Coordinates of C-alpha atoms in Angstrom, one line a residue:
M1417 CA 62.9 49.4 65.3
G1418 CA 62.4 50.3 61.6
L1419 CA 61.1 53.2 59.8
T1420 CA 57.5 51.9 60.4
D1421 CA 58.0 52.8 64.0
W1422 CA 59.0 56.4 63.5
P1423 CA 55.5 57.9 63.8
K1424 CA 55.1 56.4 67.2
R1425 CA 58.5 57.4 68.4
W1426 CA 58.0 60.9 67.1
S1427 CA 54.5 61.7 68.4
G1428 CA 53.7 58.8 70.6
P1429 CA 51.6 55.8 70.2
S1430 CA 48.4 56.2 68.3
R1431 CA 47.1 52.6 68.4
R1432 CA 45.4 51.0 71.3
E1433 CA 47.9 49.8 73.9
T1434 CA 48.2 46.2 74.8
V1435 CA 48.7 44.9 78.3
K1436 CA 52.5 44.3 77.4
D1437 CA 52.7 47.9 76.2
K1438 CA 51.3 49.3 79.4
V1439 CA 53.6 47.2 81.6
A1440 CA 56.6 48.3 79.5
N1441 CA 55.5 52.0 79.8
I1442 CA 55.1 51.8 83.5
I1443 CA 58.7 50.4 83.9
S1444 CA 60.3 52.9 81.5
P1445 CA 57.8 55.2 79.9
P1446 CA 59.4 56.6 76.6
A1447 CA 58.4 60.2 76.0
P1448 CA 57.7 60.9 72.4
I1449 CA 60.6 62.6 70.6
K1450 CA 58.6 65.6 69.5
Q1451 CA 57.5 66.2 73.2
Q1452 CA 61.1 66.0 74.3
I1453 CA 62.2 68.6 71.8
I1454 CA 59.4 71.0 72.7
Q1455 CA 60.3 70.6 76.4
A1456 CA 63.9 71.3 75.6
I1457 CA 63.0 74.5 73.7
Y1458 CA 60.9 75.7 76.7
R1459 CA 63.7 75.0 79.2
I1460 CA 66.4 76.6 77.1
S1461 CA 64.2 79.8 76.8
A1462 CA 63.8 79.9 80.5
Q1463 CA 67.6 79.7 80.9
V1464 CA 68.2 82.4 78.3
N1465 CA 65.9 84.6 80.4
K1466 CA 68.1 84.0 83.4
L1467 CA 71.2 84.9 81.4
D1468 CA 69.5 88.2 80.3
F1469 CA 68.8 89.1 83.9
N1470 CA 72.4 88.5 85.0
L1471 CA 73.6 90.5 81.9
Q1472 CA 71.5 93.5 82.9
K1473 CA 73.1 93.3 86.4
L1474 CA 76.6 93.2 84.9
Q1475 CA 75.9 96.1 82.6
S1476 CA 74.5 98.2 85.5
Y1477 CA 77.7 97.4 87.6
D1478 CA 79.9 98.1 84.5
H1479 CA 78.3 101.6 84.3
Q1480 CA 79.0 102.4 87.8
L1481 CA 82.6 101.2 87.6
F1482 CA 83.0 103.1 84.2
E1483 CA 82.0 106.4 85.9
K1484 CA 84.3 105.8 88.9
T1485 CA 87.2 105.2 86.4
V1486 CA 86.5 108.4 84.6
S1487 CA 86.0 110.4 87.8
A1488 CA 89.3 109.0 89.2
L1489 CA 91.1 110.1 86.0
M1490 CA 89.6 113.6 86.0
Q1491 CA 90.9 113.9 89.6
G1492 CA 94.4 112.7 88.4
D1493 CA 94.3 109.5 90.4
K1494 CA 95.7 107.0 87.9
T1495 CA 96.3 104.4 90.6
R1496 CA 92.6 104.3 91.6
A1497 CA 91.5 104.6 88.0
G1498 CA 93.6 101.5 87.1
M1499 CA 92.0 99.6 89.9
Y1500 CA 88.5 100.4 88.6
A1501 CA 89.6 99.8 85.0
N1502 CA 90.9 96.3 85.8
E1503 CA 87.5 95.6 87.5
V1504 CA 85.7 96.8 84.4
A1505 CA 87.8 94.4 82.3
E1506 CA 86.8 91.5 84.5
V1507 CA 83.1 92.4 84.4
R1508 CA 83.3 92.6 80.6
R1509 CA 85.1 89.2 80.3
M1510 CA 82.2 87.7 82.2
A1511 CA 79.6 89.6 80.2
K1512 CA 81.2 88.5 76.9
L1513 CA 81.1 84.9 78.0
L1514 CA 77.5 85.1 79.1
L1515 CA 76.5 86.8 75.8
T1516 CA 78.3 84.1 73.9
I1517 CA 76.5 81.4 75.9
K1518 CA 73.2 83.2 75.5
Y1519 CA 73.5 83.5 71.6
A1520 CA 74.7 79.9 71.4
L1521 CA 71.6 78.7 73.3
E1522 CA 69.4 80.8 71.0
R1523 CA 71.0 79.1 68.0
V1524 CA 70.5 75.7 69.6
K1525 CA 66.9 76.5 70.2
L1526 CA 66.4 77.6 66.6
R1527 CA 67.9 74.2 65.4
L1528 CA 65.4 72.5 67.7
E1529 CA 62.5 74.5 66.3
T1530 CA 63.7 73.8 62.8
A1531 CA 63.7 70.0 63.6
L1532 CA 60.0 70.3 64.7
V1533 CA 59.1 72.2 61.5
V1534 CA 61.2 70.4 58.8
G1535 CA 61.6 67.0 60.4
E1536 CA 65.3 66.7 59.6
T1537 CA 65.9 65.7 63.2
H1538 CA 69.2 64.0 62.9
A1539 CA 70.9 66.8 61.0
Q1540 CA 69.6 69.5 63.3
L1541 CA 69.6 67.8 66.7
A1542 CA 73.1 66.2 66.9
P1543 CA 75.1 69.5 66.3
A1544 CA 72.8 71.3 68.7
V1545 CA 73.4 68.7 71.4
V1546 CA 77.2 69.0 71.0
A1547 CA 77.1 72.8 71.1
L1548 CA 74.9 72.8 74.1
K1549 CA 77.3 70.4 76.0
Q1550 CA 80.2 72.7 75.2
V1551 CA 78.7 76.0 76.4
T1552 CA 77.0 74.4 79.4
G1553 CA 80.4 73.6 81.0
Y1554 CA 81.3 77.3 81.4
L1555 CA 78.3 77.8 83.7
K1556 CA 79.2 75.2 86.2
G1557 CA 81.0 77.7 88.5
M1558 CA 79.2 80.9 87.4
M1559 CA 75.6 80.0 87.4
P1560 CA 75.1 76.5 89.0
D1561 CA 71.3 76.5 88.7
V1562 CA 71.4 77.2 84.9
F1563 CA 74.2 74.6 84.6
T1564 CA 72.1 71.9 86.2
E1565 CA 69.0 72.8 84.2
L1566 CA 71.0 72.6 80.8
V1567 CA 72.7 69.4 81.8
E1568 CA 69.3 67.9 82.1
V1569 CA 68.3 69.3 78.8
E1570 CA 71.3 67.9 77.2
E1571 CA 70.6 64.4 78.7
G1572 CA 67.0 64.6 77.4
L1573 CA 68.1 65.4 73.9
N1574 CA 70.7 62.6 73.9
M1575 CA 67.8 60.3 74.8
A1576 CA 65.9 61.6 71.9
L1577 CA 68.8 61.0 69.6
M1578 CA 68.9 57.4 70.9
Q1579 CA 65.2 56.9 70.1
M1580 CA 65.8 58.2 66.6
T1581 CA 68.4 55.5 66.0
T1582 CA 67.3 52.6 63.9
T1583 CA 70.3 50.5 63.2
V1584 CA 73.4 52.7 63.2
P1585 CA 74.1 54.8 66.3
I1586 CA 74.4 58.6 65.7
N1587 CA 78.1 59.6 65.8
L1588 CA 78.3 62.9 67.8
N1589 CA 82.0 63.1 66.8
S1590 CA 81.5 62.9 63.1
E1591 CA 83.1 65.6 61.0
Y1592 CA 79.7 67.0 60.0
V1593 CA 78.3 67.3 63.5
S1594 CA 81.7 68.8 64.9
E1595 CA 81.7 71.4 62.0
E1596 CA 78.0 72.4 62.5
A1597 CA 78.5 72.7 66.3
A1598 CA 81.6 74.8 65.8
K1599 CA 79.6 76.9 63.4
I1600 CA 76.9 77.5 66.1
L1601 CA 79.6 78.7 68.6
K1602 CA 81.5 80.8 66.1
E1603 CA 78.4 82.7 65.2
A1604 CA 77.4 83.2 68.8
S1605 CA 80.9 84.5 69.7
A1606 CA 80.8 87.0 66.7
V1607 CA 77.4 88.3 67.8
A1608 CA 78.5 88.6 71.4
E1609 CA 81.6 90.6 70.4
Q1610 CA 79.6 93.0 68.5
R1611 CA 76.8 93.4 71.2
L1612 CA 79.5 93.9 73.8
K1613 CA 80.9 96.9 71.9
Q1614 CA 77.4 98.4 71.5
Q1615 CA 76.3 97.9 75.2
F1616 CA 79.5 98.6 77.0
P1617 CA 81.3 102.0 76.2
E1618 CA 85.0 102.0 75.6
L1619 CA 87.2 102.9 78.5
P1620 CA 89.4 106.1 78.2
A1621 CA 93.2 105.3 77.9
L1622 CA 94.8 105.9 81.3
H1623 CA 97.6 107.8 79.6
A1624 CA 95.4 110.1 77.5
P1625 CA 93.6 112.5 79.9
S1626 CA 92.5 114.7 76.9
S1627 CA 89.9 112.1 76.0
I1628 CA 88.3 111.9 79.5
E1629 CA 85.8 114.8 78.9
G1630 CA 84.5 113.2 75.8
Q1631 CA 84.1 109.8 77.5
K1632 CA 82.4 111.5 80.5
A1633 CA 79.9 113.2 78.1
S1634 CA 79.2 109.9 76.3
V1635 CA 78.3 108.1 79.5
E1636 CA 76.0 110.9 80.7
D1637 CA 74.3 110.9 77.4
G1638 CA 73.6 107.2 77.6
K1639 CA 71.9 107.5 81.0

């Protein structure tokens, strides 16, 4: 395939198909690259919505545990407060991971949308595929349905990359691709850290009961 084949690979065949073309398409129908990218964007958006739903449940549960922690401290029961505080820490660890994955997926989606508009598919798609593969692995045990869906998206985008190849295969391990993928994940992690601080109030120190009333008031104000 050369550059003259690119319009066909991008948007699909525009000429009248021959019998040979029809037989080949029945055996292994190649979806146009543009269509594959649009489908990937749609499927990623659906998984981001699922992550949002789970994050809302985690935030609600965190709020309950936070109040129990503060209540136990006000009663002088540091043992029970410590138990709740440990559970809060675990919930927030999961929340940060899901937030990071969510914002990474949003950046991957943005890369795909840019590829559609600008047409620089190689530069945009390869780092997005690498970043997608890295974040997807974290969901295998936490959200198997989302994991399975994103694995299929990744496989589809890999096929799109193969269709783009003319003579030299795209190297997903190249320095540029690795750096761009790392940039996507770093930006997502930074935003997740910031949003976590905004959405999840800081726990009172177990050794500082004088701060409890203020923490309790801040929780009640946020209701």
